[in-house]
Structure formats: structure tokens, C-alpha cells
PDB file of C-alpha atoms and ligand atoms in Angstrom:
ATOM      1  CA  UNK A   1      12.731 -16.549  12.105  1.00 53.00           C
ATOM      2  CA  UNK A   2      16.426 -17.281  13.927  1.00 66.00           C
ATOM      3  CA  UNK A   3      18.905 -18.586  12.037  1.00 66.00           C
ATOM      4  CA  UNK A   4      18.718 -22.766  11.856  1.00 68.00           C
ATOM      5  CA  UNK A   5      15.284 -22.271  10.110  1.00 68.00           C
ATOM      6  CA  UNK A   6      16.272 -19.650   8.024  1.00 68.00           C
ATOM      7  CA  UNK A   7      19.593 -21.169   6.432  1.00 70.00           C
ATOM      8  CA  UNK A   8      19.529 -25.143   7.719  1.00 71.00           C
ATOM      9  CA  UNK A   9      18.678 -25.706   4.253  1.00 75.00           C
ATOM     10  CA  UNK A  10      21.290 -24.189   2.513  1.00 84.00           C
ATOM     11  CA  UNK A  11      24.189 -25.205   4.595  1.00 90.00           C
ATOM     12  CA  UNK A  12      26.511 -28.445   5.606  1.00 94.00           C
ATOM     13  CA  UNK A  13      28.177 -29.791   8.542  1.00 96.00           C
ATOM     14  CA  UNK A  14      32.133 -29.918   7.363  1.00 97.00           C
ATOM     15  CA  UNK A  15      33.710 -31.990   8.839  1.00 98.00           C
ATOM     16  CA  UNK A  16      35.950 -30.793  12.810  1.00 98.00           C
ATOM     17  CA  UNK A  17      40.329 -31.613  12.795  1.00 98.00           C
ATOM     18  CA  UNK A  18      40.891 -33.673  15.793  1.00 97.00           C
ATOM     19  CA  UNK A  19      44.096 -32.788  18.254  1.00 97.00           C
ATOM     20  CA  UNK A  20      46.969 -33.991  17.211  1.00 97.00           C
ATOM     21  CA  UNK A  21      46.175 -33.507  13.923  1.00 98.00           C
ATOM     22  CA  UNK A  22      48.829 -30.926  12.595  1.00 98.00           C
ATOM     23  CA  UNK A  23      46.471 -28.965  10.172  1.00 98.00           C
ATOM     24  CA  UNK A  24      45.000 -27.189  13.483  1.00 98.00           C
ATOM     25  CA  UNK A  25      49.110 -25.994  14.216  1.00 98.00           C
ATOM     26  CA  UNK A  26      48.295 -23.968  10.027  1.00 98.00           C
ATOM     27  CA  UNK A  27      47.983 -20.311  10.381  1.00 98.00           C
ATOM     28  CA  UNK A  28      45.412 -18.713   9.237  1.00 98.00           C
ATOM     29  CA  UNK A  29      45.984 -16.305   6.610  1.00 98.00           C
ATOM     30  CA  UNK A  30      43.877 -12.740   6.986  1.00 98.00           C
ATOM     31  CA  UNK A  31      40.669 -12.530   4.806  1.00 98.00           C
ATOM     32  CA  UNK A  32      40.848  -9.701   1.704  1.00 98.00           C
ATOM     33  CA  UNK A  33      38.221 -10.813  -0.430  1.00 97.00           C
ATOM     34  CA  UNK A  34      34.395  -9.869   2.054  1.00 97.00           C
ATOM     35  CA  UNK A  35      32.731 -12.164  -0.922  1.00 95.00           C
ATOM     36  CA  UNK A  36      30.180 -15.117  -1.123  1.00 94.00           C
ATOM     37  CA  UNK A  37      32.481 -17.471  -0.678  1.00 95.00           C
ATOM     38  CA  UNK A  38      33.412 -15.546   2.580  1.00 97.00           C
ATOM     39  CA  UNK A  39      29.963 -15.706   3.564  1.00 95.00           C
ATOM     40  CA  UNK A  40      29.058 -19.475   2.337  1.00 95.00           C
ATOM     41  CA  UNK A  41      32.234 -20.382   4.476  1.00 97.00           C
ATOM     42  CA  UNK A  42      31.048 -19.102   7.611  1.00 96.00           C
ATOM     43  CA  UNK A  43      27.430 -20.426   7.659  1.00 95.00           C
ATOM     44  CA  UNK A  44      28.358 -24.731   7.324  1.00 96.00           C
ATOM     45  CA  UNK A  45      31.260 -22.855   9.571  1.00 97.00           C
ATOM     46  CA  UNK A  46      27.524 -22.107  11.492  1.00 95.00           C
ATOM     47  CA  UNK A  47      25.384 -24.987  11.176  1.00 95.00           C
ATOM     48  CA  UNK A  48      28.108 -27.417  11.837  1.00 97.00           C
ATOM     49  CA  UNK A  49      28.592 -25.354  15.650  1.00 97.00           C
ATOM     50  CA  UNK A  50      25.522 -25.719  15.776  1.00 95.00           C
ATOM     51  CA  UNK A  51      25.020 -29.865  15.290  1.00 94.00           C
ATOM     52  CA  UNK A  52      28.014 -30.204  17.683  1.00 96.00           C
ATOM     53  CA  UNK A  53      26.408 -27.865  20.279  1.00 95.00           C
ATOM     54  CA  UNK A  54      30.030 -25.857  20.831  1.00 96.00           C
ATOM     55  CA  UNK A  55      30.285 -21.444  21.601  1.00 97.00           C
ATOM     56  CA  UNK A  56      32.457 -21.308  18.779  1.00 98.00           C
ATOM     57  CA  UNK A  57      34.437 -22.093  15.449  1.00 98.00           C
ATOM     58  CA  UNK A  58      37.520 -21.347  13.984  1.00 98.00           C
ATOM     59  CA  UNK A  59      38.149 -21.185   9.904  1.00 98.00           C
ATOM     60  CA  UNK A  60      40.822 -23.583  11.475  1.00 98.00           C
ATOM     61  CA  UNK A  61      39.433 -26.156  12.410  1.00 98.00           C
ATOM     62  CA  UNK A  62      37.519 -27.502   9.487  1.00 98.00           C
ATOM     63  CA  UNK A  63      40.701 -26.867   7.669  1.00 98.00           C
ATOM     64  CA  UNK A  64      40.584 -23.464   5.803  1.00 98.00           C
ATOM     65  CA  UNK A  65      43.202 -21.342   6.935  1.00 98.00           C
ATOM     66  CA  UNK A  66      42.248 -17.978   6.681  1.00 98.00           C
ATOM     67  CA  UNK A  67      41.369 -15.175   9.839  1.00 98.00           C
ATOM     68  CA  UNK A  68      37.416 -16.051  10.046  1.00 98.00           C
ATOM     69  CA  UNK A  69      35.443 -16.985  13.476  1.00 98.00           C
ATOM     70  CA  UNK A  70      31.797 -18.160  14.005  1.00 98.00           C
ATOM     71  CA  UNK A  71      30.526 -17.909  17.242  1.00 98.00           C
ATOM     72  CA  UNK A  72      26.716 -17.740  19.895  1.00 97.00           C
ATOM     73  CA  UNK A  73      27.228 -17.448  23.574  1.00 97.00           C
ATOM     74  CA  UNK A  74      23.444 -16.735  23.712  1.00 95.00           C
ATOM     75  CA  UNK A  75      20.843 -19.476  25.182  1.00 93.00           C
ATOM     76  CA  UNK A  76      19.017 -20.217  22.442  1.00 91.00           C
ATOM     77  CA  UNK A  77      21.423 -20.408  20.214  1.00 91.00           C
ATOM     78  CA  UNK A  78      19.536 -17.894  18.029  1.00 91.00           C
ATOM     79  CA  UNK A  79      22.689 -14.863  17.804  1.00 94.00           C
ATOM     80  CA  UNK A  80      25.274 -15.630  15.491  1.00 95.00           C
ATOM     81  CA  UNK A  81      28.194 -13.497  15.435  1.00 97.00           C
ATOM     82  CA  UNK A  82      31.090 -13.314  12.984  1.00 98.00           C
ATOM     83  CA  UNK A  83      34.404 -12.533  13.112  1.00 98.00           C
ATOM     84  CA  UNK A  84      37.447 -11.474  10.457  1.00 98.00           C
ATOM     85  CA  UNK A  85      40.815 -11.074  10.781  1.00 98.00           C
ATOM     86  CA  UNK A  86      40.028  -9.986  14.797  1.00 98.00           C
ATOM     87  CA  UNK A  87      42.617  -9.012  16.728  1.00 98.00           C
ATOM     88  CA  UNK A  88      43.068  -8.782  20.688  1.00 98.00           C
ATOM     89  CA  UNK A  89      45.091  -6.428  22.514  1.00 98.00           C
ATOM     90  CA  UNK A  90      45.515  -7.288  26.623  1.00 98.00           C
ATOM     91  CA  UNK A  91      44.960  -4.543  28.885  1.00 97.00           C
ATOM     92  CA  UNK A  92      45.678  -5.126  31.983  1.00 96.00           C
ATOM     93  CA  UNK A  93      47.854  -8.399  31.941  1.00 93.00           C
ATOM     94  CA  UNK A  94      47.768  -8.777  36.228  1.00 95.00           C
ATOM     95  CA  UNK A  95      43.602  -9.304  35.436  1.00 96.00           C
ATOM     96  CA  UNK A  96      42.280 -12.056  34.862  1.00 96.00           C
ATOM     97  CA  UNK A  97      40.044 -15.819  35.339  1.00 95.00           C
ATOM     98  CA  UNK A  98      39.735 -18.847  34.780  1.00 96.00           C
ATOM     99  CA  UNK A  99      37.569 -20.481  32.611  1.00 96.00           C
ATOM    100  CA  UNK A 100      36.747 -24.585  32.736  1.00 97.00           C
ATOM    101  CA  UNK A 101      37.068 -24.413  28.434  1.00 97.00           C
ATOM    102  CA  UNK A 102      36.009 -26.922  26.272  1.00 97.00           C
ATOM    103  CA  UNK A 103      37.399 -27.289  21.949  1.00 98.00           C
ATOM    104  CA  UNK A 104      35.478 -28.943  19.892  1.00 98.00           C
ATOM    105  CA  UNK A 105      38.514 -30.382  17.435  1.00 98.00           C
ATOM    106  CA  UNK A 106      39.203 -31.833  21.652  1.00 98.00           C
ATOM    107  CA  UNK A 107      35.791 -33.419  22.361  1.00 96.00           C
ATOM    108  CA  UNK A 108      35.322 -34.678  26.187  1.00 95.00           C
ATOM    109  CA  UNK A 109      38.068 -32.756  27.613  1.00 96.00           C
ATOM    110  CA  UNK A 110      37.666 -29.513  29.398  1.00 96.00           C
ATOM    111  CA  UNK A 111      40.168 -27.863  31.272  1.00 95.00           C
ATOM    112  CA  UNK A 112      40.548 -24.607  33.421  1.00 96.00           C
ATOM    113  CA  UNK A 113      42.815 -21.907  31.788  1.00 96.00           C
ATOM    114  CA  UNK A 114      43.608 -18.858  32.958  1.00 96.00           C
ATOM    115  CA  UNK A 115      43.546 -16.129  30.486  1.00 96.00           C
ATOM    116  CA  UNK A 116      43.773 -12.169  30.588  1.00 97.00           C
ATOM    117  CA  UNK A 117      40.112 -10.775  30.881  1.00 95.00           C
ATOM    118  CA  UNK A 118      40.808  -7.403  30.156  1.00 97.00           C
ATOM    119  CA  UNK A 119      41.271  -7.005  26.148  1.00 98.00           C
ATOM    120  CA  UNK A 120      41.414  -4.531  23.719  1.00 98.00           C
ATOM    121  CA  UNK A 121      39.268  -6.419  20.612  1.00 98.00           C
ATOM    122  CA  UNK A 122      39.119  -5.111  16.892  1.00 98.00           C
ATOM    123  CA  UNK A 123      37.022  -7.490  13.819  1.00 98.00           C
ATOM    124  CA  UNK A 124      35.599  -7.267  10.680  1.00 98.00           C
ATOM    125  CA  UNK A 125      32.217  -7.974   9.907  1.00 97.00           C
ATOM    126  CA  UNK A 126      31.531 -10.481   6.170  1.00 97.00           C
ATOM    127  CA  UNK A 127      31.350  -7.285   4.880  1.00 96.00           C
ATOM    128  CA  UNK A 128      34.272  -5.587   5.862  1.00 97.00           C
ATOM    129  CA  UNK A 129      33.254  -2.751   8.439  1.00 98.00           C
ATOM    130  CA  UNK A 130      35.625  -2.626  11.249  1.00 98.00           C
ATOM    131  CA  UNK A 131      34.218  -2.554  14.758  1.00 98.00           C
ATOM    132  CA  UNK A 132      36.031  -1.885  17.613  1.00 98.00           C
ATOM    133  CA  UNK A 133      34.870  -3.060  21.320  1.00 97.00           C
ATOM    134  CA  UNK A 134      36.260  -4.068  25.200  1.00 98.00           C
ATOM    135  CA  UNK A 135      34.151  -7.749  25.507  1.00 96.00           C
ATOM    136  CA  UNK A 136      32.620  -8.110  28.674  1.00 91.00           C
ATOM    137  CA  UNK A 137      32.098 -12.160  29.892  1.00 91.00           C
ATOM    138  CA  UNK A 138      32.549 -15.377  28.348  1.00 95.00           C
ATOM    139  CA  UNK A 139      32.813 -13.376  24.724  1.00 97.00           C
ATOM    140  CA  UNK A 140      36.616 -12.494  26.341  1.00 97.00           C
ATOM    141  CA  UNK A 141      37.561 -16.212  26.661  1.00 97.00           C
ATOM    142  CA  UNK A 142      35.980 -17.552  23.681  1.00 98.00           C
ATOM    143  CA  UNK A 143      37.614 -15.299  21.355  1.00 98.00           C
ATOM    144  CA  UNK A 144      40.525 -15.266  22.848  1.00 98.00           C
ATOM    145  CA  UNK A 145      40.449 -19.733  22.478  1.00 98.00           C
ATOM    146  CA  UNK A 146      39.272 -19.152  18.828  1.00 98.00           C
ATOM    147  CA  UNK A 147      41.994 -16.184  18.085  1.00 98.00           C
ATOM    148  CA  UNK A 148      44.557 -18.765  19.536  1.00 98.00           C
ATOM    149  CA  UNK A 149      42.896 -21.896  16.931  1.00 98.00           C
ATOM    150  CA  UNK A 150      43.863 -19.246  13.481  1.00 98.00           C
ATOM    151  CA  UNK A 151      47.299 -18.890  15.300  1.00 98.00           C
ATOM    152  CA  UNK A 152      48.114 -22.644  15.252  1.00 98.00           C
ATOM    153  CA  UNK A 153      47.623 -23.001  19.253  1.00 98.00           C
ATOM    154  CA  UNK A 154      45.248 -25.124  21.269  1.00 98.00           C
ATOM    155  CA  UNK A 155      43.700 -24.948  24.223  1.00 97.00           C
ATOM    156  CA  UNK A 156      45.968 -28.047  25.349  1.00 97.00           C
ATOM    157  CA  UNK A 157      49.170 -25.540  24.770  1.00 97.00           C
ATOM    158  CA  UNK A 158      48.688 -24.136  27.367  1.00 97.00           C
ATOM    159  CA  UNK A 159      48.532 -27.563  30.250  1.00 96.00           C
ATOM    160  CA  UNK A 160      51.474 -29.548  31.356  1.00 96.00           C
ATOM    161  CA  UNK A 161      53.063 -31.489  28.386  1.00 96.00           C
ATOM    162  CA  UNK A 162      52.047 -35.377  30.420  1.00 96.00           C
ATOM    163  CA  UNK A 163      48.527 -33.995  30.481  1.00 96.00           C
ATOM    164  CA  UNK A 164      49.660 -32.540  26.744  1.00 96.00           C
ATOM    165  CA  UNK A 165      50.474 -35.985  26.083  1.00 96.00           C
ATOM    166  CA  UNK A 166      47.906 -38.153  28.197  1.00 96.00           C
ATOM    167  CA  UNK A 167      44.643 -35.756  25.533  1.00 97.00           C
ATOM    168  CA  UNK A 168      47.145 -37.060  23.194  1.00 96.00           C
ATOM    169  CA  UNK A 169      46.733 -40.805  23.426  1.00 96.00           C
ATOM    170  CA  UNK A 170      43.225 -41.200  23.862  1.00 96.00           C
ATOM    171  CA  UNK A 171      42.323 -39.320  21.784  1.00 95.00           C
ATOM    172  CA  UNK A 172      44.363 -40.994  19.001  1.00 94.00           C
ATOM    173  CA  UNK A 173      42.728 -44.044  20.269  1.00 87.00           C
TER     174      UNK A 173
HETATM  175 ZN1  LIG B   1      38.625 -24.613  20.313  1.00 75.76          ZN
END
């Protein structure tokens, strides 16, 4: 049974904050309690992400300022991933890749962003167990994008201020 069949009846779609909402600039707090309310929020975030056809969502984007990220990079959209208190170290500053990124908080805009592609990632799961990995492929890009959200940073910050202003004006209309 996939996630949707199993949990959709008990979860809800949350409202996603949109750029340039200043709440997207808040720095998220570390998660210290691995309880039912954390699991409920993670489930609601996953529901929201699937409904909006996103591949990743940070708690900041739904106005919960804790260090929690949900993701699903699978083709069938049935492999949910949860990252609590994620952090990474860049292993090689000279090794980068460019990818056309999108963001549920900046709907309608895709921009090519260059990021380091060799990182060492550490995170906790919803039960508080610690994990460590050197991710490959899309996960490397996506997790950096989502951790940026927890820091109050957005993909538009990598663009020129001219371009950023153009996007801001279009989204405010
Ligand atoms: Zn985003």
C-alpha cells in the first residue's frame, strides 16, 4: 500500500507561503522532541507536497519554523523521505553541478542554479535516530535547496537582484 492510500484520509493540505512573504526568511529551530506532533506535521507536509506535485518541502514553507524536510524523488511518488535537523558539509568546493530548480513557494519560475555536488549529509529520522550519507544525483541538489529554506534562504537569492525583483513583482500581482 502506498503512502497516499494509507494516510491521506487522516492528513490535510497545508497553505504554502509564497515569496516574497517575510515569514519565509525566518531561521528554523532545531527539533528536540520526536513526538506525535512532529509525525503529524511531517504527514501533512507530505500530503501538501504530493498535492502540489513538488519533490521536496521544508517546514518553513508551511509556516512551521522547525528543522524538518519531506521529500519524494521517486517516479511513482511512493518513496517518502523525512529529514529532521539535516546538515551537510561540502566535500569539494570545485565540484559543482547546475540544475533547473523550481520551488513551491515561487510558483511558475524555474531557474538554473549551480551548487556543490559532493556533500556529506547528516540527519535524524522521525524517531530521532541519526543517519549519515554521501548522497548522489537529485537528492544532493534537492536537500541543499530545502536546507536553504530552513535558513530563510531562497533559490532567488542565487539570482541577480534585477531578476529577483522581476519575479517578486510578478508574484505580487
Ligand atoms: Zn523551495
